[in-house]
């Protein structure tokens, strides 16, 4: 592929940047790097090797899928569950991440999933969640798990999902495990869905296997009642610096769902690329979408791609928050429509990693036509309530012009019927009804933001030095930045969103979000490596009550998730802070994990396509009778 020349931005005026940029002195643009995919693939393979014992035939066998593919794997057991080998690691009822509000174990009251277990629903709206539960459990168990109506109040031997008027809140649930069955009750499908994610974590790690394995599918007995601390729990994916296709985004949505996160913020535009098709301004993607950091081909979402993403997210109770970054971070837009540049001339495409040099002309009326058209089209495609307008690092726009631009843009958003979100740089401007500031500071003292909160704004917290998942874990992390410091798992976990910003009360905090900027992140494996294990840490801060935050407990609960990620074929950082289990899964589970473990990215290309990059929706349907 032809390399796109890297345009040199004008250097920033440091005295100006100092007052606005939160970054610590010494921050520099990342050098355009060689892909770290190879290194990550090796790390992931090592992690898998450590977590999964070598088979009797020697380590080489780990790398080869079974001769006939998955079909050659052992058929699931058909006999009584009691005949199965004992599980290598016993899941405890309290091992869930994020930690549930209340857990009451009942020793000896385990429920064991059997070949004839059925999923019973009461309430039509529960049926979709029941189908999702069946789809999660069928591949590894190989059981048919039919979904049927619960005609009896307490059917024996089944998993019952019930929508009830009980007070679980809009996302809470109650889960009861007894030897006779499992019951999840919630007031909403979202609550049931979160309960299903808990149920999933209570089964042995081998439940994540994409192919049938023999295991003792026991769930520990007892009860859990649970509900989130904050209504907004999110992850941001920057698809502008490097473009990630629809299947990658759907897979990230699956990761959010596992950990009860309910917002996916897509950073859709930046200097290096415009990633969402706009009918009324087609050159935004035709010209502005054709590049990325390092000179790769870039790409964009068609309107149908975007619809597919929001629909897939909605099925998983995840709201998409689209961001169009304005007035800065707009070089890609200006390559397409040079008339909006302050000097009226289109700049060259940009493939570097500097920030703060570009902006649309805030004194040009045509700029507001673009803003209204773009935000109008995106609002019409987006079912969720939010439109994120960026607002960060517009270093070259004078403060009065910046304020006028943001205020006018806030009004345009209100006109679309959506609620405006912006990076906290928009704090000083006039309040707009319901507006939300996304705070990415690194020092909890921020009087300008606290003042905006007193004028009515709410905050989503993404502290740069705790929640920025593009920061390195450690000095030797192969990809990532360090301008906000190193963020190991403990640092991601050890802060309290309720008290983090001085003068901002907990009830003004809408929630938390972990942004993943992708200047150095080029592949799905690299995305997963940066997300795991820090994403579950942020998820716990967003979901679990303050009283349940406890690093030692979190670390221990999280440890049992390593084998789950390995079985699901996910890359992750095998952080030395986490006591990953030494026990080995049962032999069949090991074998089942092999096909995905061989599918980590190959080392040689900048934009690695994983052989496993199947769309989660296109994945072959599990065959219940396999
Ligand atoms: C700051 S945080 C940015 C992004 C960069 C990121 C890298 C924010 C609103 N802007 O443009 O990608 O740092 O860590």
XYZ file of C-alpha atoms and ligand atoms in Angstrom:
640
model
C 0.000 0.000 0.000
C 1.390 3.461 -0.823
C 2.631 5.424 2.147
C 0.872 8.729 2.711
C 3.406 11.461 3.331
C 3.507 12.734 6.875
C 2.798 16.449 6.954
C 4.701 18.401 9.542
C 2.356 20.415 11.725
C 3.420 23.831 12.901
C 5.022 23.561 16.310
C 2.772 24.522 19.179
C 3.377 27.638 21.135
C 4.358 26.045 24.460
C 3.285 29.015 26.577
C -0.204 28.710 25.156
C -0.450 24.993 25.415
C 0.665 25.061 29.027
C -2.514 26.709 30.236
C -4.829 24.342 28.454
C -3.199 20.976 28.060
C -3.367 18.674 31.081
C -0.398 16.736 29.903
C 2.680 16.680 31.977
C 5.709 18.592 30.695
C 7.847 16.578 28.395
C 4.930 15.022 26.529
C 5.862 14.520 22.911
C 4.074 12.998 20.005
C 4.614 9.283 19.840
C 7.070 8.268 17.196
C 5.274 6.329 14.498
C 6.138 2.890 15.668
C 6.674 -0.524 14.273
C 3.662 -2.725 14.995
C 3.802 -4.481 18.303
C 1.500 -7.215 17.159
C 4.274 -9.765 16.968
C 5.417 -9.041 20.468
C 1.853 -9.184 21.742
C 1.183 -12.413 19.936
C 4.213 -13.898 21.656
C 3.080 -12.536 25.022
C -0.418 -13.906 24.514
C 0.937 -17.292 23.514
C 3.196 -17.301 26.574
C 0.247 -16.370 28.755
C -1.819 -19.134 27.244
C 1.029 -21.620 27.644
C 1.388 -20.666 31.272
C -2.292 -20.921 31.956
C -2.867 -24.034 29.955
C -0.674 -27.013 30.723
C 1.203 -28.704 27.891
C -0.688 -31.727 26.669
C 0.789 -35.171 27.236
C 2.215 -35.225 23.703
C 4.461 -32.212 24.335
C 4.229 -28.465 23.881
C 4.209 -28.623 20.088
C 0.784 -30.138 20.192
C -0.505 -26.885 21.605
C 0.150 -25.095 18.374
C -1.671 -27.461 16.089
C -5.434 -27.557 15.916
C -6.840 -31.055 15.981
C -6.387 -32.688 12.574
C -9.981 -32.409 11.458
C -10.590 -29.027 13.061
C -13.043 -28.441 15.867
C -15.214 -31.311 14.735
C -12.562 -33.726 15.887
C -12.745 -32.488 19.449
C -14.251 -34.872 21.923
C -18.025 -34.875 21.899
C -19.584 -33.435 25.023
C -20.647 -35.908 27.636
C -24.064 -37.344 27.336
C -24.143 -39.151 30.666
C -24.912 -37.776 34.100
C -22.976 -34.650 35.053
C -21.735 -36.473 38.143
C -19.590 -38.750 35.994
C -17.456 -35.837 34.860
C -13.985 -35.010 36.161
C -13.818 -32.591 39.067
C -13.138 -28.978 38.064
C -9.546 -27.810 38.455
C -10.479 -24.392 39.877
C -13.625 -24.037 41.922
C -15.547 -20.867 41.203
C -16.863 -19.197 44.341
C -20.072 -17.188 44.364
C -18.138 -14.063 45.299
C -15.632 -14.351 42.423
C -17.614 -12.036 40.167
C -16.154 -8.906 38.482
C -17.426 -6.251 38.993
C -18.088 -7.183 42.616
C -21.837 -7.528 43.205
C -23.592 -5.430 45.824
C -24.504 -8.415 48.020
C -23.398 -12.056 47.859
C -24.810 -14.797 50.121
C -23.199 -18.176 49.458
C -25.020 -21.349 50.471
C -22.453 -24.131 50.725
C -23.485 -27.413 49.196
C -26.297 -25.854 47.150
C -24.574 -25.983 43.755
C -26.554 -26.336 40.564
C -25.081 -28.451 37.785
C -25.916 -27.745 34.165
C -26.939 -30.977 32.444
C -27.568 -32.042 28.849
C -31.319 -31.669 29.392
C -31.234 -28.267 31.130
C -33.765 -25.844 29.677
C -33.946 -22.053 29.820
C -37.371 -20.898 30.926
C -38.715 -17.410 30.423
C -41.578 -15.610 31.991
C -42.343 -12.360 30.250
C -41.937 -11.942 26.488
C -39.208 -9.339 26.889
C -37.123 -11.923 28.716
C -37.038 -14.155 25.641
C -34.320 -12.200 23.836
C -32.048 -12.361 26.885
C -32.752 -16.085 27.228
C -31.653 -16.538 23.617
C -28.437 -14.665 24.387
C -27.816 -16.864 27.430
C -28.339 -20.000 25.365
C -25.950 -18.670 22.701
C -23.298 -18.071 25.384
C -23.580 -21.532 26.910
C -24.145 -23.765 23.880
C -20.696 -23.667 22.231
C -18.717 -24.983 25.223
C -21.334 -27.282 26.718
C -22.692 -28.608 23.443
C -26.076 -28.822 25.216
C -29.205 -27.827 23.287
C -30.477 -25.523 26.084
C -33.909 -24.933 24.564
C -35.668 -21.687 25.461
C -39.260 -22.308 26.565
C -42.042 -20.572 28.452
C -42.035 -21.096 32.181
C -45.442 -22.644 32.622
C -44.778 -23.768 36.176
C -43.680 -21.224 38.777
C -40.570 -23.131 39.883
C -39.639 -25.662 37.239
C -37.009 -28.048 38.449
C -33.646 -28.274 36.782
C -33.863 -25.172 34.651
C -32.530 -21.638 34.401
C -35.452 -19.254 34.763
C -35.365 -15.621 33.634
C -38.164 -13.530 35.070
C -39.143 -9.917 34.524
C -40.790 -8.786 37.717
C -41.865 -5.477 39.177
C -39.458 -5.929 42.114
C -37.195 -3.047 43.097
C -33.934 -3.960 41.377
C -33.556 -0.579 39.633
C -33.203 -0.125 35.867
C -30.108 -2.337 35.618
C -30.113 -4.473 38.783
C -31.000 -8.149 39.186
C -31.268 -10.950 41.687
C -29.722 -14.342 41.017
C -30.477 -17.466 43.047
C -28.648 -20.751 42.612
C -30.097 -23.841 44.271
C -29.601 -27.534 43.478
C -32.996 -27.423 41.722
C -32.336 -24.564 39.389
C -31.065 -21.076 38.717
C -33.342 -18.073 38.741
C -32.563 -14.551 37.558
C -35.074 -11.830 38.278
C -34.938 -8.207 37.151
C -37.225 -5.297 36.423
C -35.812 -4.792 32.903
C -34.170 -6.822 30.122
C -30.946 -4.881 30.880
C -31.042 -6.182 34.457
C -31.586 -9.743 33.234
C -28.727 -9.322 30.774
C -26.355 -8.232 33.557
C -27.537 -11.204 35.632
C -26.690 -13.467 32.689
C -23.137 -12.064 32.633
C -22.834 -12.933 36.321
C -24.145 -16.450 35.688
C -21.546 -16.855 32.939
C -18.732 -15.961 35.333
C -19.983 -18.496 37.898
C -19.364 -21.375 35.487
C -15.860 -22.842 35.011
C -13.519 -20.903 32.699
C -13.975 -23.533 29.994
C -17.444 -22.060 29.362
C -15.595 -19.545 27.157
C -14.465 -22.276 24.796
C -15.837 -21.823 21.273
C -16.116 -25.598 20.847
C -17.603 -28.318 23.078
C -15.507 -29.494 26.016
C -16.117 -31.975 28.789
C -16.444 -30.201 32.121
C -18.415 -30.282 35.337
C -20.696 -27.303 34.676
C -21.409 -26.421 38.296
C -22.604 -23.048 39.580
C -21.944 -22.290 43.264
C -25.082 -22.152 45.408
C -26.461 -19.014 47.023
C -27.906 -15.615 46.156
C -26.642 -12.378 44.628
C -28.447 -9.063 44.612
C -26.824 -6.449 42.493
C -27.208 -3.031 40.917
C -24.771 -0.410 39.580
C -23.348 2.507 41.520
C -23.281 4.807 38.446
C -25.592 4.880 35.416
C -22.801 5.635 32.893
C -20.010 3.076 32.557
C -18.061 3.246 29.355
C -15.102 2.648 27.127
C -13.931 4.927 24.332
C -12.389 3.498 21.182
C -10.438 5.896 18.964
C -11.170 4.658 15.445
C -9.652 7.805 13.903
C -5.919 7.381 14.612
C -6.138 3.780 13.453
C -9.304 2.537 11.848
C -10.989 -0.566 13.252
C -13.595 -2.341 11.139
C -17.074 -3.370 12.216
C -16.115 -6.886 13.441
C -13.465 -5.407 15.748
C -15.953 -2.931 17.176
C -18.544 -5.666 17.743
C -15.967 -7.688 19.600
C -15.183 -4.699 21.834
C -18.921 -4.396 22.538
C -18.873 -8.043 23.658
C -16.050 -7.198 26.061
C -18.034 -4.284 27.489
C -21.040 -6.526 28.018
C -19.009 -9.103 29.968
C -18.149 -6.487 32.562
C -21.529 -4.721 32.664
C -20.285 -1.601 30.906
C -23.132 0.160 29.104
C -21.619 2.920 26.915
C -19.322 2.699 23.903
C -17.931 6.105 22.957
C -16.595 6.106 19.384
C -14.033 8.825 18.651
C -15.040 9.036 14.986
C -12.980 11.952 13.705
C -9.515 13.363 14.210
C -6.607 14.825 12.276
C -5.699 11.485 10.763
C -9.129 10.334 9.605
C -12.867 10.963 9.306
C -14.595 7.625 9.868
C -18.330 8.111 9.420
C -20.058 8.685 6.075
C -22.034 11.931 5.898
C -24.387 12.074 2.898
C -24.406 15.854 2.635
C -20.598 16.168 2.801
C -19.361 13.012 1.007
C -15.730 14.063 0.704
C -15.353 13.829 4.499
C -14.912 10.079 4.159
C -13.963 9.845 0.467
C -10.959 12.081 1.026
C -10.740 12.463 4.804
C -11.152 8.766 5.597
C -8.355 7.459 3.405
C -5.444 7.433 5.819
C -4.329 6.854 9.384
C -1.313 7.140 11.687
C 1.727 5.595 10.062
C 0.347 5.759 6.514
C -2.041 2.799 6.489
C -5.180 2.798 4.344
C -7.622 3.994 7.006
C -11.274 3.398 6.238
C -14.700 4.486 7.355
C -18.115 3.250 8.386
C -20.959 3.510 5.919
C -24.301 4.506 7.369
C -25.271 0.818 7.343
C -22.053 -0.140 9.145
C -22.835 2.389 11.833
C -26.455 1.198 12.099
C -25.144 -2.309 12.526
C -22.825 -1.218 15.333
C -25.541 0.652 17.243
C -28.000 -2.226 16.799
C -25.486 -4.834 18.002
C -24.685 -2.596 20.971
C -28.358 -2.032 21.784
C -28.982 -5.786 21.860
C -26.305 -5.897 24.552
C -27.712 -2.912 26.424
C -24.791 -0.743 25.343
C -25.453 2.831 24.182
C -23.192 4.218 21.456
C -21.889 7.748 22.059
C -20.641 9.190 18.743
C -17.960 11.879 18.930
C -17.228 14.456 16.231
C -14.215 16.308 17.577
C -14.572 20.089 17.027
C -13.265 22.726 16.445
C -9.732 21.261 16.701
C -8.554 17.786 15.655
C -10.060 18.498 12.230
C -7.188 18.109 9.756
C -8.897 15.200 7.972
C -12.076 17.254 7.437
C -9.984 20.140 6.118
C -8.209 17.913 3.574
C -11.699 17.285 2.143
C -13.161 20.796 2.461
C -10.290 23.256 2.406
C -12.741 26.176 2.349
C -13.291 25.635 6.092
C -9.609 25.993 6.947
C -8.644 29.326 8.493
C -6.549 30.137 5.401
C -9.109 28.634 3.017
C -6.670 26.013 1.698
C -6.812 22.255 2.158
C -3.853 20.946 4.172
C -2.100 17.685 3.242
C -3.231 14.464 4.949
C -1.666 13.932 8.353
C -0.282 10.575 9.490
C 1.733 11.652 12.536
C 0.724 11.846 16.198
C 1.003 15.523 17.145
C -2.111 17.300 18.394
C -3.474 20.829 18.582
C -2.487 22.228 15.180
C -5.737 22.055 13.187
C -9.122 23.776 13.492
C -12.173 24.672 11.450
C -12.614 28.410 10.993
C -15.033 29.535 13.720
C -15.686 32.841 11.906
C -16.879 31.184 8.692
C -20.668 30.608 8.453
C -20.028 27.615 6.207
C -18.394 25.906 9.207
C -21.735 25.967 11.033
C -23.480 24.475 7.999
C -21.064 21.565 8.215
C -21.551 21.234 11.975
C -25.351 21.266 11.670
C -25.417 18.803 8.767
C -22.969 16.392 10.362
C -24.560 16.444 13.811
C -28.040 16.252 12.293
C -27.202 13.149 10.246
C -25.461 11.444 13.130
C -28.280 12.269 15.551
C -30.739 10.679 13.131
C -28.660 7.475 12.988
C -28.053 7.263 16.741
C -30.700 5.859 19.079
C -28.887 6.918 22.271
C -29.344 10.320 23.910
C -25.778 11.646 23.574
C -23.757 13.599 20.996
C -20.110 14.186 21.916
C -18.603 17.309 20.334
C -15.000 16.897 21.479
C -13.696 20.367 22.251
C -10.223 19.316 23.421
C -6.871 20.773 22.468
C -8.056 23.549 20.161
C -4.882 25.373 21.091
C -4.907 27.736 18.136
C -8.430 29.059 18.587
C -8.639 32.242 20.710
C -10.635 31.698 23.942
C -13.499 34.059 22.943
C -13.847 32.496 19.494
C -13.645 29.027 21.076
C -16.414 29.834 23.584
C -18.668 31.269 20.869
C -18.083 28.200 18.696
C -18.814 25.707 21.483
C -21.916 27.582 22.667
C -23.322 27.646 19.158
C -22.481 23.964 18.677
C -24.177 23.122 21.992
C -27.316 24.824 20.645
C -27.071 22.828 17.401
C -26.903 19.612 19.450
C -29.937 20.664 21.491
C -31.756 21.286 18.207
C -31.214 17.643 17.222
C -32.911 16.523 20.436
C -29.717 15.057 21.880
C -27.757 15.962 25.004
C -24.301 17.402 24.515
C -21.129 15.778 25.867
C -17.694 17.383 25.537
C -14.191 16.980 26.897
C -13.805 19.128 30.013
C -12.095 21.884 27.997
C -15.638 23.076 27.239
C -16.252 23.677 30.986
C -15.809 27.482 30.911
C -18.521 28.150 28.328
C -22.209 28.737 29.111
C -24.222 25.860 30.499
C -26.534 23.928 28.168
C -29.413 21.855 29.503
C -28.190 18.485 30.767
C -24.664 18.851 29.438
C -21.994 16.373 30.410
C -18.272 17.042 30.668
C -15.811 14.227 30.216
C -12.991 14.986 32.634
C -9.564 13.705 31.623
C -7.414 15.720 34.034
C -4.582 14.296 36.049
C -4.966 16.472 39.152
C -8.167 16.357 41.168
C -8.001 20.124 41.764
C -9.935 21.702 38.866
C -11.913 24.801 39.883
C -13.077 25.544 36.324
C -14.700 22.128 36.022
C -16.087 22.331 39.577
C -17.642 25.691 38.657
C -19.273 24.206 35.533
C -20.721 21.479 37.755
C -22.160 24.135 40.060
C -23.764 25.680 36.978
C -25.467 22.345 36.239
C -23.017 20.125 34.334
C -22.515 16.465 35.208
C -19.217 14.622 34.859
C -18.014 11.442 33.272
C -14.636 10.695 34.830
C -11.718 9.549 32.710
C -8.727 10.681 34.764
C -5.707 10.541 32.453
C -3.475 8.973 35.084
C -5.922 6.185 36.028
C -8.371 5.538 33.202
C -6.377 6.245 30.015
C -5.887 2.747 28.676
C -3.460 3.977 26.025
C -0.890 4.527 28.783
C 1.743 1.827 29.165
C 1.444 -0.633 32.048
C 5.175 -0.563 32.739
C 8.292 0.932 31.122
C 8.715 -2.126 28.899
C 5.125 -2.248 27.599
C 5.623 -2.563 23.826
C 2.959 -0.002 22.854
C 1.311 3.021 24.441
C 2.071 6.479 25.788
C 3.352 7.578 29.174
C 2.539 11.293 29.269
C 0.063 10.683 32.120
C 2.405 8.181 33.792
C 2.381 4.409 33.770
C -0.953 2.792 34.575
C -0.648 -0.682 35.992
C -3.761 -2.577 37.078
C -3.608 -1.241 40.604
C -3.399 2.351 39.415
C -6.394 1.776 37.126
C -8.297 0.427 40.144
C -7.215 2.549 43.110
C -9.290 5.733 42.925
C -12.811 6.712 43.837
C -14.992 8.351 41.180
C -17.255 9.714 43.908
C -14.584 11.945 45.452
C -11.970 12.300 42.738
C -12.475 15.913 41.628
C -12.335 18.470 44.432
C -15.664 20.299 44.796
C -17.593 17.819 42.635
C -20.103 15.841 44.712
C -20.767 12.173 43.934
C -24.279 12.953 42.747
C -22.873 15.135 39.937
C -20.861 12.162 38.679
C -22.723 10.345 35.942
C -20.073 7.667 35.785
C -16.695 6.572 34.466
C -15.161 5.902 31.083
C -11.878 4.335 30.021
C -10.603 5.863 26.750
C -8.400 3.879 24.406
C -6.562 6.261 22.088
C -4.984 4.379 19.226
C -1.951 6.291 17.989
C 0.085 3.177 18.817
C -2.659 0.554 18.753
C -3.018 -1.083 15.341
C -4.823 -4.412 15.669
C -7.547 -6.215 17.539
C -4.978 -8.106 19.625
C -3.348 -4.817 20.609
C -6.724 -3.360 21.578
C -7.375 -6.355 23.825
C -3.867 -6.223 25.271
C -4.409 -2.616 26.373
C -7.962 -3.254 27.643
C -7.246 -6.384 29.675
C -6.914 -6.501 32.601
C -7.567 -2.766 33.122
C -11.058 -2.618 31.634
C -12.490 -4.828 34.414
C -10.835 -2.511 36.975
C -12.634 0.545 35.607
C -15.828 -1.503 35.247
C -15.727 -2.339 38.944
C -15.312 1.334 39.902
C -18.362 2.168 37.815
C -20.553 -0.684 39.009
C -19.676 -1.817 42.527
C -20.569 0.060 45.708
C -17.700 2.039 47.221
C -17.669 -0.325 50.202
C -16.794 -3.253 47.928
C -13.677 -1.596 46.473
C -10.683 -3.497 47.748
C -7.527 -3.998 45.706
C -6.531 -7.303 47.336
C -9.981 -8.782 46.800
C -10.204 -7.460 43.247
C -6.810 -8.894 42.347
C -7.839 -12.320 43.585
C -11.194 -12.296 41.813
C -9.633 -11.020 38.606
C -7.030 -13.816 38.593
C -9.603 -16.408 37.639
C -10.492 -14.394 34.534
C -7.127 -15.052 32.843
C -8.127 -18.606 31.911
C -11.471 -17.260 30.660
C -9.746 -14.793 28.336
C -7.332 -17.477 27.160
C -10.211 -19.842 26.431
C -12.021 -17.081 24.520
C -8.911 -16.449 22.390
C -8.392 -12.938 23.755
C -5.030 -11.243 24.082
C -4.284 -9.713 27.482
C -1.394 -8.385 29.522
C -0.216 -11.027 31.962
C 0.409 -8.442 34.639
C 2.722 -9.586 37.445
C 0.375 -7.846 39.909
C -2.293 -10.513 39.451
C -1.951 -14.001 41.009
C -3.019 -15.892 37.868
C -3.997 -19.435 38.824
C -1.382 -22.163 38.688
C -4.019 -24.851 38.356
C -4.666 -26.171 34.917
C -8.043 -26.597 33.297
C -9.147 -30.123 32.489
C -7.400 -31.629 29.418
C -10.415 -31.284 27.128
C -10.684 -27.591 27.944
C -7.003 -27.160 27.065
C -7.499 -28.720 23.728
C -10.562 -26.668 23.002
C -8.652 -23.433 23.522
C -6.031 -24.331 20.975
C -7.644 -23.230 17.728
C -8.088 -19.680 18.925
C -4.659 -19.528 20.523
C -3.000 -20.143 17.199
C -4.849 -17.253 15.680
C -2.970 -14.333 17.150
C -1.725 -11.828 14.625
C 1.163 -12.515 12.386
C 4.157 -10.297 12.942
C 4.902 -8.732 9.618
C 2.277 -6.206 8.522
C 1.324 -2.831 9.898
C -2.357 -3.586 9.713
C -2.727 -7.132 10.747
C -5.883 -8.962 9.884
C -6.511 -11.756 12.296
C -7.547 -15.028 10.729
C -10.206 -15.201 13.438
C -11.647 -11.839 12.487
C -15.072 -13.250 11.981
C -17.888 -10.957 12.767
C -19.355 -12.133 16.079
C -22.724 -12.035 14.369
C -21.452 -14.113 11.489
C -19.863 -16.739 13.671
C -21.068 -20.210 12.856
C -24.079 -21.198 14.877
C -23.176 -23.667 17.590
C -24.384 -27.115 16.856
C -26.213 -28.263 19.949
C -25.873 -31.899 19.055
C -22.121 -31.829 18.310
C -5.065 13.541 24.629
S -7.556 13.387 26.022
C -6.037 13.637 23.664
C -5.969 12.798 22.470
C -4.734 11.935 22.448
C -4.458 11.428 23.841
C -3.296 10.495 23.898
C -8.007 14.198 24.833
C -9.333 14.728 24.942
N -7.175 14.381 23.798
O -6.042 13.584 21.312
O -4.957 10.883 21.580
O -4.208 12.510 24.672
O -3.155 9.958 25.176
